[in-house]
Backbone as CSV, one residue per row, in Angstrom:
resi,resn,N_x,N_y,N_z,CA_x,CA_y,CA_z,C_x,C_y,C_z
1,MET,-2.758,31.435,35.987,-3.460,32.028,34.839,-2.949,31.449,33.530
2,SER,-1.631,31.259,33.508,-1.026,30.702,32.304,-1.509,29.279,32.054
3,GLY,-1.608,28.469,33.147,-2.091,27.094,32.996,-3.520,27.045,32.539
4,THR,-4.347,27.972,33.038,-5.748,28.031,32.623,-5.864,28.371,31.151
5,THR,-5.053,29.310,30.697,-5.062,29.704,29.279,-4.621,28.540,28.391
6,LYS,-3.614,27.800,28.875,-3.121,26.662,28.107,-4.199,25.583,27.977
7,ASN,-4.903,25.303,29.055,-5.979,24.316,29.014,-7.108,24.770,28.102
8,TYR,-7.422,26.064,28.153,-8.471,26.602,27.287,-8.090,26.458,25.818
9,SER,-6.840,26.753,25.508,-6.369,26.632,24.122,-6.424,25.184,23.661
10,ARG,-6.089,24.268,24.571,-6.114,22.843,24.224,-7.530,22.404,23.882
11,TYR,-8.508,22.815,24.683,-9.897,22.464,24.408,-10.371,23.124,23.113
12,LEU,-9.907,24.337,22.852,-10.307,25.058,21.637,-9.801,24.339,20.394
13,TYR,-8.560,23.880,20.449,-7.981,23.166,19.307,-8.644,21.802,19.107
14,ALA,-9.226,21.250,20.168,-9.862,19.927,20.068,-11.248,19.995,19.435
15,ILE,-11.820,21.198,19.330,-13.180,21.340,18.796,-13.310,20.809,17.368
16,PRO,-12.413,21.168,16.415,-12.553,20.623,15.049,-12.485,19.103,15.009
17,TYR,-11.567,18.516,15.781,-11.439,17.062,15.816,-12.686,16.415,16.399
18,ALA,-13.169,16.973,17.518,-14.367,16.418,18.161,-15.582,16.552,17.254
19,SER,-15.691,17.682,16.539,-16.819,17.889,15.631,-16.776,16.898,14.480
20,TRP,-15.572,16.674,13.943,-15.404,15.706,12.844,-15.803,14.306,13.303
21,MET,-15.326,13.885,14.480,-15.646,12.562,15.007,-17.144,12.418,15.253
22,LEU,-17.757,13.481,15.748,-19.182,13.431,16.048,-20.011,13.313,14.774
23,LEU,-19.677,14.111,13.762,-20.482,14.166,12.532,-20.239,12.983,11.607
24,PHE,-18.995,12.524,11.510,-18.653,11.533,10.479,-18.298,10.158,11.023
25,VAL,-18.289,9.985,12.360,-18.038,8.665,12.940,-19.185,8.256,13.857
26,ILE,-19.429,9.055,14.882,-20.435,8.682,15.876,-21.847,8.751,15.310
27,ALA,-22.175,9.862,14.624,-23.530,10.022,14.073,-23.881,8.919,13.071
28,PRO,-22.999,8.577,12.098,-23.338,7.471,11.187,-23.554,6.142,11.891
29,ILE,-22.745,5.859,12.925,-22.911,4.605,13.667,-24.264,4.581,14.376
30,ILE,-24.657,5.712,14.954,-25.963,5.805,15.617,-27.090,5.592,14.606
31,LEU,-26.944,6.167,13.408,-27.964,5.993,12.364,-28.069,4.537,11.928
32,ILE,-26.923,3.862,11.833,-26.934,2.450,11.445,-27.679,1.627,12.487
33,PHE,-27.382,1.856,13.769,-28.096,1.158,14.838,-29.599,1.469,14.786
34,TYR,-29.940,2.708,14.513,-31.344,3.122,14.454,-32.087,2.391,13.331
35,TYR,-31.513,2.376,12.134,-32.186,1.740,10.996,-32.261,0.226,11.134
36,SER,-31.371,-0.360,11.945,-31.372,-1.821,12.072,-32.622,-2.350,12.778
37,PHE,-33.387,-1.470,13.408,-34.594,-1.899,14.124,-35.869,-1.687,13.309
38,PHE,-35.720,-1.459,11.987,-36.896,-1.258,11.135,-36.875,-2.259,9.994
39,ASP,-38.075,-2.760,9.628,-38.158,-3.678,8.496,-38.297,-2.886,7.204
40,ILE,-38.498,-3.584,6.097,-38.546,-2.939,4.791,-39.748,-2.006,4.637
41,GLU,-40.771,-2.231,5.452,-41.968,-1.389,5.406,-41.925,-0.254,6.430
42,GLY,-40.824,-0.158,7.173,-40.666,0.937,8.128,-41.246,0.662,9.499
43,HIS,-41.584,-0.602,9.797,-42.131,-0.949,11.106,-41.014,-1.333,12.079
44,LEU,-41.166,-0.924,13.320,-40.191,-1.247,14.356,-40.210,-2.754,14.633
45,THR,-39.031,-3.403,14.596,-38.985,-4.855,14.740,-37.586,-5.319,15.141
46,LEU,-37.536,-6.543,15.665,-36.259,-7.195,15.957,-35.986,-8.356,14.994
47,ASP,-36.849,-8.478,13.976,-36.728,-9.597,13.040,-35.408,-9.574,12.271
48,ASN,-34.858,-8.380,12.037,-33.596,-8.305,11.296,-32.486,-9.047,12.028
49,TYR,-32.449,-8.913,13.344,-31.424,-9.601,14.126,-31.683,-11.108,14.164
50,LYS,-32.966,-11.497,14.163,-33.286,-12.926,14.108,-32.869,-13.516,12.761
51,ARG,-33.095,-12.754,11.682,-32.713,-13.219,10.341,-31.200,-13.375,10.221
52,PHE,-30.479,-12.481,10.878,-29.014,-12.559,10.769,-28.485,-13.844,11.398
53,LEU,-29.194,-14.379,12.375,-28.748,-15.584,13.065,-29.187,-16.869,12.359
54,THR,-29.771,-16.744,11.163,-30.157,-17.913,10.372,-28.924,-18.475,9.663
55,PRO,-28.979,-19.747,9.210,-27.805,-20.366,8.567,-27.266,-19.593,7.366
56,VAL,-28.128,-18.942,6.590,-27.668,-18.226,5.395,-26.664,-17.141,5.766
57,TYR,-27.025,-16.311,6.715,-26.142,-15.208,7.095,-24.965,-15.685,7.939
58,LEU,-25.142,-16.749,8.692,-24.023,-17.283,9.468,-22.955,-17.857,8.540
59,ARG,-23.391,-18.545,7.456,-22.431,-19.040,6.468,-21.719,-17.880,5.777
60,MET,-22.461,-16.818,5.510,-21.889,-15.627,4.894,-20.845,-14.990,5.815
61,THR,-21.139,-14.987,7.108,-20.204,-14.428,8.094,-18.919,-15.243,8.146
62,ILE,-19.073,-16.576,8.186,-17.901,-17.458,8.213,-17.073,-17.267,6.948
63,SER,-17.756,-17.164,5.802,-17.058,-16.954,4.532,-16.290,-15.636,4.537
64,SER,-16.908,-14.585,5.077,-16.254,-13.273,5.127,-14.990,-13.333,5.976
65,PHE,-15.086,-13.970,7.143,-13.923,-14.075,8.016,-12.842,-14.956,7.401
66,TRP,-13.241,-16.008,6.697,-12.264,-16.895,6.074,-11.472,-16.171,4.999
67,TYR,-12.165,-15.463,4.111,-11.466,-14.744,3.043,-10.639,-13.590,3.606
68,ALA,-11.144,-12.915,4.628,-10.362,-11.844,5.259,-9.092,-12.421,5.885
69,PHE,-9.206,-13.613,6.491,-8.033,-14.271,7.070,-7.020,-14.631,5.979
70,LEU,-7.497,-15.197,4.862,-6.587,-15.563,3.770,-5.870,-14.337,3.221
71,ILE,-6.615,-13.271,2.990,-6.022,-12.040,2.447,-4.975,-11.487,3.404
72,THR,-5.292,-11.493,4.692,-4.353,-10.981,5.695,-3.121,-11.868,5.800
73,ALA,-3.325,-13.187,5.792,-2.206,-14.122,5.936,-1.245,-14.014,4.757
74,PHE,-1.769,-14.011,3.534,-0.899,-13.896,2.356,-0.208,-12.534,2.313
75,SER,-0.919,-11.492,2.708,-0.313,-10.157,2.744,0.851,-10.123,3.723
76,LEU,0.666,-10.746,4.897,1.723,-10.768,5.910,2.923,-11.582,5.437
77,LEU,2.668,-12.738,4.804,3.760,-13.592,4.328,4.621,-12.877,3.292
78,ILE,3.995,-12.030,2.489,4.746,-11.285,1.473,5.337,-10.010,2.058
79,ALA,4.575,-9.339,2.912,4.957,-8.007,3.379,6.141,-8.041,4.344
80,TYR,6.189,-9.030,5.248,7.263,-9.008,6.259,8.651,-9.138,5.635
81,PRO,8.896,-10.150,4.797,10.234,-10.207,4.174,10.514,-9.024,3.261
82,THR,9.453,-8.505,2.613,9.639,-7.327,1.765,10.066,-6.122,2.586
83,ALA,9.380,-5.902,3.712,9.730,-4.777,4.583,11.132,-4.960,5.157
84,TYR,11.474,-6.195,5.498,12.808,-6.463,6.051,13.893,-6.160,5.020
85,LEU,13.680,-6.588,3.781,14.655,-6.309,2.723,14.751,-4.817,2.434
86,LEU,13.619,-4.124,2.539,13.626,-2.673,2.310,14.539,-1.957,3.298
87,THR,14.548,-2.425,4.548,15.391,-1.777,5.560,16.875,-2.007,5.287
88,LYS,17.192,-3.002,4.449,18.588,-3.310,4.159,19.069,-2.702,2.844
89,THR,18.149,-2.190,2.034,18.531,-1.647,0.731,19.093,-0.238,0.871
90,LYS,19.803,0.192,-0.169,20.455,1.494,-0.152,19.466,2.625,-0.343
91,HIS,18.544,2.470,-1.299,17.581,3.520,-1.611,16.204,3.111,-1.092
92,LYS,16.108,2.884,0.217,14.881,2.353,0.804,13.692,3.286,0.625
93,GLN,13.908,4.607,0.718,12.801,5.546,0.599,12.221,5.543,-0.815
94,LEU,13.093,5.382,-1.808,12.623,5.311,-3.199,11.786,4.062,-3.421
95,TRP,12.270,2.920,-2.928,11.516,1.677,-3.078,10.191,1.738,-2.319
96,LEU,10.226,2.369,-1.170,8.996,2.516,-0.389,7.984,3.377,-1.140
97,LEU,8.461,4.424,-1.793,7.584,5.281,-2.595,6.950,4.495,-3.736
98,LEU,7.725,3.625,-4.374,7.195,2.817,-5.476,6.119,1.845,-4.989
99,ILE,6.254,1.377,-3.749,5.231,0.496,-3.172,3.967,1.279,-2.849
100,ILE,4.127,2.529,-2.397,2.987,3.352,-2.006,2.238,3.888,-3.227
101,LEU,2.932,4.121,-4.328,2.331,4.756,-5.508,1.019,4.116,-5.970
102,PRO,0.921,2.771,-6.030,-0.351,2.179,-6.483,-1.553,2.548,-5.623
103,THR,-1.325,2.904,-4.360,-2.454,3.283,-3.501,-3.043,4.623,-3.908
104,TRP,-2.325,5.394,-4.724,-2.839,6.681,-5.183,-3.788,6.520,-6.370
105,VAL,-3.772,5.326,-6.968,-4.638,5.058,-8.117,-6.017,4.635,-7.620
106,ASN,-7.057,5.095,-8.294,-8.419,4.760,-7.906,-8.617,3.247,-7.867
107,LEU,-9.294,2.771,-6.827,-9.497,1.334,-6.639,-10.223,0.708,-7.821
108,LEU,-11.240,1.380,-8.331,-12.014,0.839,-9.448,-11.141,0.668,-10.687
109,LEU,-10.233,1.617,-10.924,-9.333,1.511,-12.077,-8.424,0.293,-11.944
110,LYS,-7.930,0.040,-10.738,-7.055,-1.124,-10.534,-7.816,-2.428,-10.739
111,VAL,-9.058,-2.455,-10.287,-9.862,-3.668,-10.461,-10.137,-3.913,-11.938
112,TYR,-10.481,-2.853,-12.669,-10.722,-3.009,-14.108,-9.449,-3.421,-14.846
113,ALA,-8.287,-2.970,-14.373,-7.028,-3.387,-14.990,-6.840,-4.893,-14.874
114,PHE,-7.211,-5.449,-13.714,-7.084,-6.896,-13.532,-8.118,-7.660,-14.349
115,LEU,-9.236,-7.035,-14.668,-10.193,-7.689,-15.568,-9.548,-7.944,-16.920
116,GLY,-8.735,-6.982,-17.349,-8.013,-7.169,-18.609,-6.856,-8.138,-18.484
117,ILE,-6.140,-8.073,-17.375,-4.969,-8.938,-17.188,-5.374,-10.404,-17.061
118,PHE,-6.444,-10.689,-16.309,-6.877,-12.062,-16.075,-7.928,-12.553,-17.068
119,GLY,-8.350,-11.699,-17.992,-9.396,-12.063,-18.950,-8.961,-13.167,-19.904
120,THR,-9.911,-13.680,-20.670,-9.632,-14.773,-21.613,-8.545,-14.400,-22.602
121,TYR,-8.555,-13.146,-23.054,-7.548,-12.672,-24.011,-6.559,-11.717,-23.334
122,GLY,-6.427,-11.863,-22.035,-5.557,-10.980,-21.276,-4.104,-11.391,-21.323
123,LEU,-3.288,-10.623,-20.606,-1.839,-10.815,-20.609,-1.438,-12.175,-20.054
124,VAL,-2.070,-12.613,-18.969,-1.684,-13.878,-18.343,-2.012,-15.057,-19.253
125,ASN,-3.195,-15.047,-19.850,-3.566,-16.147,-20.750,-2.741,-16.118,-22.034
126,ALA,-2.336,-14.930,-22.467,-1.450,-14.840,-23.633,-0.099,-15.494,-23.325
127,PHE,0.371,-15.284,-22.099,1.628,-15.924,-21.670,1.455,-17.440,-21.586
128,PHE,0.323,-17.890,-21.033,0.047,-19.330,-20.959,0.007,-19.966,-22.345
129,GLU,-0.582,-19.267,-23.303,-0.631,-19.778,-24.678,0.773,-19.897,-25.259
130,THR,1.614,-18.937,-24.946,2.972,-18.919,-25.488,3.786,-20.114,-24.993
131,ILE,3.623,-20.459,-23.716,4.417,-21.563,-23.156,3.702,-22.906,-23.280
132,GLY,2.538,-22.911,-23.948,1.863,-24.163,-24.260,0.888,-24.674,-23.224
133,ILE,0.585,-23.891,-22.194,-0.373,-24.334,-21.179,-1.802,-24.226,-21.680
134,GLY,-2.070,-23.217,-22.488,-3.427,-22.998,-22.988,-4.186,-22.004,-22.131
135,THR,-5.355,-21.584,-22.627,-6.170,-20.596,-21.928,-6.800,-21.186,-20.673
136,LYS,-6.755,-20.433,-19.583,-7.327,-20.850,-18.319,-8.377,-19.849,-17.852
137,GLN,-9.341,-20.351,-17.115,-10.358,-19.481,-16.518,-9.797,-18.904,-15.222
138,LEU,-9.363,-17.660,-15.275,-8.754,-17.019,-14.117,-9.724,-16.111,-13.391
139,LEU,-10.549,-15.402,-14.164,-11.543,-14.536,-13.532,-12.655,-15.363,-12.896
140,PHE,-13.346,-14.747,-11.947,-14.489,-15.371,-11.273,-14.094,-16.642,-10.528
141,THR,-12.910,-16.589,-9.906,-12.429,-17.706,-9.101,-11.963,-17.176,-7.738
142,ASP,-11.835,-18.091,-6.784,-11.309,-17.704,-5.473,-9.888,-17.160,-5.595
143,PHE,-9.100,-17.781,-6.491,-7.714,-17.346,-6.667,-7.644,-15.884,-7.099
144,SER,-8.402,-15.523,-8.113,-8.348,-14.147,-8.619,-8.814,-13.153,-7.567
145,PHE,-9.839,-13.531,-6.796,-10.353,-12.641,-5.755,-9.293,-12.395,-4.681
146,VAL,-8.663,-13.468,-4.185,-7.648,-13.323,-3.139,-6.421,-12.600,-3.684
147,PHE,-6.013,-12.924,-4.907,-4.820,-12.317,-5.507,-4.982,-10.806,-5.632
148,VAL,-6.094,-10.373,-6.207,-6.325,-8.935,-6.406,-6.460,-8.230,-5.056
149,SER,-7.130,-8.861,-4.111,-7.294,-8.257,-2.783,-5.948,-8.076,-2.097
150,VAL,-5.078,-9.097,-2.187,-3.750,-9.004,-1.586,-2.952,-7.886,-2.256
151,TYR,-3.039,-7.803,-3.577,-2.323,-6.743,-4.297,-2.762,-5.360,-3.824
152,ILE,-4.043,-5.193,-3.601,-4.570,-3.884,-3.209,-4.197,-3.529,-1.776
153,PHE,-4.213,-4.522,-0.875,-4.011,-4.236,0.544,-2.564,-4.339,1.011
154,ILE,-1.692,-4.946,0.230,-0.350,-5.239,0.727,0.468,-4.004,1.113
155,PRO,0.309,-2.841,0.450,1.062,-1.667,0.921,0.710,-1.279,2.357
156,PHE,-0.548,-1.510,2.752,-0.978,-1.162,4.107,-0.427,-2.140,5.145
157,MET,0.049,-3.281,4.695,0.719,-4.224,5.587,2.211,-3.917,5.655
158,ILE,2.788,-3.516,4.537,4.227,-3.263,4.495,4.621,-2.052,5.332
159,LEU,3.849,-0.971,5.226,4.233,0.289,5.867,4.420,0.184,7.387
160,PRO,3.450,-0.325,8.154,3.676,-0.403,9.606,4.788,-1.365,9.994
161,ILE,4.949,-2.459,9.236,6.039,-3.389,9.536,7.381,-2.738,9.238
162,PHE,7.464,-2.011,8.139,8.692,-1.293,7.796,9.063,-0.286,8.884
163,ASN,8.067,0.462,9.357,8.326,1.449,10.411,8.806,0.778,11.695
164,ALA,8.211,-0.373,12.026,8.623,-1.093,13.229,10.056,-1.613,13.099
165,LEU,10.407,-2.113,11.918,11.757,-2.611,11.691,12.778,-1.479,11.708
166,GLU,12.379,-0.317,11.209,13.282,0.832,11.200,13.593,1.308,12.614
167,LYS,12.614,1.167,13.517,12.809,1.612,14.900,13.562,0.586,15.754
168,LEU,13.733,-0.609,15.198,14.403,-1.671,15.954,15.866,-1.312,16.206
169,ASN,16.296,-1.421,17.435,17.682,-1.121,17.797,18.602,-2.228,17.272
170,PRO,19.486,-1.926,16.319,20.340,-2.985,15.739,21.300,-3.603,16.734
171,SER,21.599,-2.897,17.825,22.519,-3.453,18.821,21.931,-4.692,19.494
172,LEU,20.590,-4.782,19.551,19.953,-5.971,20.129,20.175,-7.192,19.241
173,VAL,20.108,-6.973,17.933,20.372,-8.064,16.987,21.839,-8.481,17.071
174,ASP,22.719,-7.495,17.142,24.155,-7.808,17.251,24.447,-8.570,18.537
175,ALA,23.790,-8.171,19.620,24.003,-8.847,20.901,23.559,-10.301,20.836
176,ALA,22.416,-10.562,20.192,21.919,-11.932,20.060,22.892,-12.788,19.254
177,GLN,23.434,-12.211,18.183,24.390,-12.957,17.360,25.701,-13.192,18.100
178,ASP,26.131,-12.199,18.881,27.357,-12.367,19.670,27.217,-13.468,20.708
179,LEU,25.984,-13.676,21.188,25.727,-14.716,22.183,25.537,-16.089,21.554
180,GLY,25.684,-16.152,20.221,25.635,-17.437,19.539,24.294,-17.816,18.948
181,ALA,23.337,-16.889,18.922,22.015,-17.190,18.355,22.109,-17.289,16.836
182,SER,21.427,-18.269,16.290,21.367,-18.393,14.832,20.474,-17.306,14.249
183,SER,20.487,-17.199,12.931,19.656,-16.178,12.274,18.183,-16.407,12.568
184,TRP,17.746,-17.675,12.540,16.343,-17.984,12.813,15.991,-17.687,14.272
185,THR,16.884,-18.053,15.189,16.638,-17.774,16.607,16.601,-16.275,16.869
186,THR,17.489,-15.535,16.225,17.499,-14.077,16.375,16.199,-13.471,15.886
187,PHE,15.711,-13.982,14.756,14.440,-13.476,14.231,13.293,-13.837,15.154
188,ARG,13.264,-15.084,15.613,12.142,-15.578,16.417,12.120,-14.982,17.814
189,ARG,13.287,-14.772,18.420,13.345,-14.331,19.809,13.562,-12.824,19.968
190,VAL,14.071,-12.161,18.932,14.396,-10.741,19.057,13.625,-9.883,18.052
191,ILE,13.846,-10.120,16.759,13.311,-9.226,15.723,11.790,-9.262,15.694
192,PHE,11.217,-10.454,15.592,9.757,-10.540,15.463,9.016,-10.035,16.701
193,PRO,9.412,-10.432,17.929,8.693,-9.893,19.100,8.751,-8.370,19.196
194,LEU,9.888,-7.775,18.809,10.034,-6.329,18.932,9.344,-5.567,17.796
195,THR,8.935,-6.270,16.758,8.212,-5.615,15.657,6.754,-6.083,15.594
196,LEU,6.309,-6.743,16.655,4.962,-7.311,16.648,3.880,-6.230,16.607
197,ASP,4.152,-5.069,17.185,3.180,-3.980,17.113,2.933,-3.558,15.668
198,GLY,3.989,-3.533,14.856,3.841,-3.215,13.436,3.052,-4.278,12.703
199,VAL,3.291,-5.547,13.063,2.539,-6.648,12.451,1.052,-6.527,12.787
200,LYS,0.752,-6.245,14.056,-0.649,-6.124,14.479,-1.326,-4.940,13.787
201,ALA,-0.606,-3.825,13.667,-1.175,-2.659,12.982,-1.451,-2.979,11.521
202,GLY,-0.538,-3.711,10.878,-0.749,-4.103,9.487,-1.915,-5.059,9.332
203,CYS,-2.037,-6.010,10.257,-3.157,-6.955,10.207,-4.490,-6.246,10.407
204,GLN,-4.520,-5.256,11.293,-5.734,-4.452,11.448,-6.081,-3.731,10.155
205,ALA,-5.063,-3.131,9.526,-5.288,-2.333,8.317,-5.746,-3.180,7.137
206,VAL,-5.470,-4.482,7.179,-5.867,-5.370,6.075,-7.125,-6.159,6.419
207,PHE,-7.152,-6.761,7.606,-8.265,-7.650,7.952,-9.597,-6.902,8.039
208,ILE,-9.590,-5.742,8.678,-10.848,-5.021,8.900,-11.521,-4.615,7.592
209,PRO,-10.838,-3.947,6.650,-11.521,-3.637,5.385,-11.824,-4.860,4.537
210,SER,-11.037,-5.931,4.711,-11.297,-7.157,3.945,-12.631,-7.793,4.319
211,LEU,-13.096,-7.556,5.538,-14.381,-8.110,5.967,-15.550,-7.549,5.174
212,SER,-15.421,-6.322,4.695,-16.565,-5.648,4.064,-16.366,-5.391,2.580
213,LEU,-15.541,-6.190,1.924,-15.322,-6.016,0.483,-16.597,-6.304,-0.295
214,PHE,-16.850,-5.515,-1.328,-17.987,-5.826,-2.200,-17.683,-5.558,-3.673
215,MET,-16.877,-4.530,-3.969,-16.589,-4.222,-5.364,-15.761,-5.321,-6.018
216,ILE,-14.740,-5.797,-5.314,-13.882,-6.839,-5.868,-14.650,-8.151,-6.005
217,THR,-15.532,-8.427,-5.046,-16.314,-9.670,-5.137,-17.219,-9.649,-6.354
218,ARG,-17.717,-8.489,-6.719,-18.616,-8.393,-7.873,-17.844,-8.481,-9.187
219,LEU,-16.790,-7.687,-9.310,-16.104,-7.565,-10.593,-15.102,-8.682,-10.837
220,ILE,-14.343,-9.068,-9.822,-13.307,-10.084,-9.995,-13.832,-11.487,-9.716
221,ALA,-14.591,-11.639,-8.632,-15.111,-12.962,-8.281,-16.449,-13.260,-8.940
222,GLY,-17.075,-12.256,-9.563,-18.338,-12.475,-10.265,-19.449,-12.977,-9.373
223,ASN,-19.478,-12.485,-8.131,-20.481,-12.905,-7.139,-20.346,-14.372,-6.747
224,ARG,-19.237,-14.996,-7.163,-19.005,-16.364,-6.703,-18.635,-16.353,-5.220
225,VAL,-17.971,-15.285,-4.812,-17.631,-15.074,-3.407,-18.652,-14.113,-2.819
226,ILE,-19.417,-14.571,-1.864,-20.440,-13.740,-1.221,-19.974,-13.419,0.193
227,THR,-19.823,-12.133,0.475,-19.375,-11.696,1.789,-20.436,-10.790,2.411
228,LEU,-20.198,-10.395,3.655,-21.131,-9.497,4.333,-21.178,-8.137,3.647
229,GLY,-20.044,-7.699,3.113,-20.029,-6.442,2.376,-20.928,-6.483,1.152
230,THR,-20.916,-7.622,0.446,-21.801,-7.807,-0.705,-23.255,-7.772,-0.277
231,ALA,-23.561,-8.399,0.859,-24.941,-8.424,1.353,-25.416,-7.029,1.747
232,VAL,-24.538,-6.235,2.359,-24.902,-4.859,2.717,-25.233,-4.052,1.466
233,GLU,-24.388,-4.192,0.443,-24.642,-3.474,-0.810,-25.962,-3.912,-1.436
234,GLN,-26.237,-5.205,-1.444,-27.472,-5.736,-2.010,-28.697,-5.160,-1.301
235,HIS,-28.667,-5.156,0.021,-29.835,-4.702,0.782,-30.057,-3.198,0.649
236,PHE,-28.987,-2.426,0.561,-29.151,-0.983,0.475,-29.492,-0.521,-0.947
237,LEU,-28.909,-1.171,-1.968,-29.042,-0.668,-3.334,-29.992,-1.473,-4.211
238,VAL,-30.218,-2.733,-3.872,-31.048,-3.587,-4.737,-32.408,-3.857,-4.098
239,THR,-32.410,-4.509,-2.952,-33.691,-4.862,-2.320,-34.320,-3.695,-1.563
240,GLN,-33.519,-2.650,-1.305,-33.993,-1.475,-0.543,-34.402,-1.828,0.887
241,ASP,-33.891,-2.936,1.382,-34.157,-3.332,2.767,-33.056,-2.744,3.648
242,TRP,-33.185,-1.472,3.939,-32.152,-0.773,4.690,-31.995,-1.338,6.105
243,GLY,-33.072,-1.831,6.676,-33.011,-2.374,8.028,-32.077,-3.566,8.114
244,MET,-32.216,-4.508,7.145,-31.367,-5.689,7.148,-29.925,-5.314,6.829
245,GLY,-29.751,-4.386,5.879,-28.407,-3.924,5.554,-27.733,-3.273,6.752
246,ALA,-28.507,-2.480,7.500,-27.963,-1.833,8.696,-27.637,-2.856,9.776
247,THR,-28.452,-3.907,9.885,-28.197,-4.950,10.879,-26.879,-5.658,10.605
248,ILE,-26.629,-5.994,9.336,-25.356,-6.621,8.970,-24.205,-5.666,9.281
249,ALA,-24.412,-4.378,8.998,-23.378,-3.376,9.279,-23.098,-3.289,10.777
250,VAL,-24.131,-3.449,11.595,-23.944,-3.427,13.054,-23.006,-4.554,13.485
251,PHE,-23.246,-5.755,12.959,-22.393,-6.883,13.316,-20.977,-6.685,12.787
252,LEU,-20.831,-6.056,11.623,-19.504,-5.754,11.102,-18.767,-4.778,12.018
253,ILE,-19.492,-3.760,12.493,-18.886,-2.778,13.398,-18.440,-3.449,14.690
254,ILE,-19.291,-4.330,15.229,-18.940,-5.042,16.462,-17.713,-5.927,16.241
255,ALA,-17.695,-6.634,15.101,-16.561,-7.511,14.792,-15.276,-6.706,14.654
256,MET,-15.367,-5.570,13.971,-14.173,-4.739,13.794,-13.678,-4.179,15.128
257,ALA,-14.603,-3.782,15.988,-14.220,-3.266,17.304,-13.529,-4.350,18.125
258,LEU,-14.053,-5.583,18.075,-13.437,-6.689,18.813,-12.035,-6.992,18.294
259,ILE,-11.882,-6.926,16.971,-10.565,-7.176,16.373,-9.564,-6.123,16.831
260,MET,-9.993,-4.877,16.877,-9.105,-3.799,17.320,-8.729,-3.957,18.792
261,ILE,-9.683,-4.449,19.594,-9.390,-4.668,21.017,-8.403,-5.817,21.193
262,VAL,-8.643,-6.918,20.469,-7.785,-8.098,20.589,-6.365,-7.795,20.119
263,THR,-6.243,-7.036,19.027,-4.929,-6.730,18.468,-4.416,-5.373,18.928
264,GLY,-4.967,-4.876,20.037,-4.541,-3.581,20.554,-3.093,-3.605,20.989
265,ASN,-2.495,-2.424,21.048,-1.075,-2.312,21.399,-0.820,-2.746,22.831
266,ARG,0.206,-3.582,22.979,0.700,-3.970,24.292,2.207,-3.866,24.271
267,LYS,2.771,-3.947,25.419,4.235,-3.889,25.517,4.815,-5.284,25.324
268,TRP,5.623,-5.387,24.287,6.259,-6.674,24.015,7.776,-6.516,24.167
269,GLY,8.369,-7.451,24.782,9.833,-7.380,24.958,10.491,-8.653,24.463
270,VAL,11.789,-8.646,24.553,12.536,-9.830,24.142,12.356,-10.927,25.180
271,LYS,12.046,-12.124,24.711,11.861,-13.254,25.630,13.197,-13.604,26.285
272,GLN,13.077,-13.906,27.555,14.290,-14.241,28.288,14.590,-15.743,28.124
């Protein structure tokens, strides 16, 4: 009787979670799939999927994946040594809080701040003028788009890597050094493999949202960078072609699901 009551309570507690998933995850995905089979006039069609396979959208897809890869790669290159140094500092929780704080600021406000920083009369160009380089066109470039994107996403890369490094058993590192392993060998054969789950979680947290960016592409890149996220926004808000916008969203959902499967958690150990 006690086991039956426990199982009943477990199912009862799962109702809010299941309802949330059904209403705000599953139902929207079903609606996106549904709208993807209608053209702009509301007729049932498969033309949206045929259009997506044309060179225009295929180039857009490649561009989206390329920029998402760059943003993820630069975030990882900065985040891993930063997270490693954080684990060695005295006031690590304070420094971690300072890294997290910018994520509490509205995304639009941060983007507008960079419009001022990178603008013609902004802080960076004022510094360039001071040292004699002169004014440079920083906004509406690939550099500004990737830089701002990395700044926005980097806390989401640091946190899982930091947690993985914190859980790492230091005796394994000491053992590797006692056996004569160099610092690089210790990192390559012990530290990195044992923190790879944190790296994968960070890459998921950065790469997946980077695929569907649209606000930064508009304000910072000035539509010079066209991604699938920009195309979805255009079709839903400008052309009112919800079917095509939903079709692009379907492919984004499939791509994100594949990325999560490929980078899913596995058991990694120290190489022998």
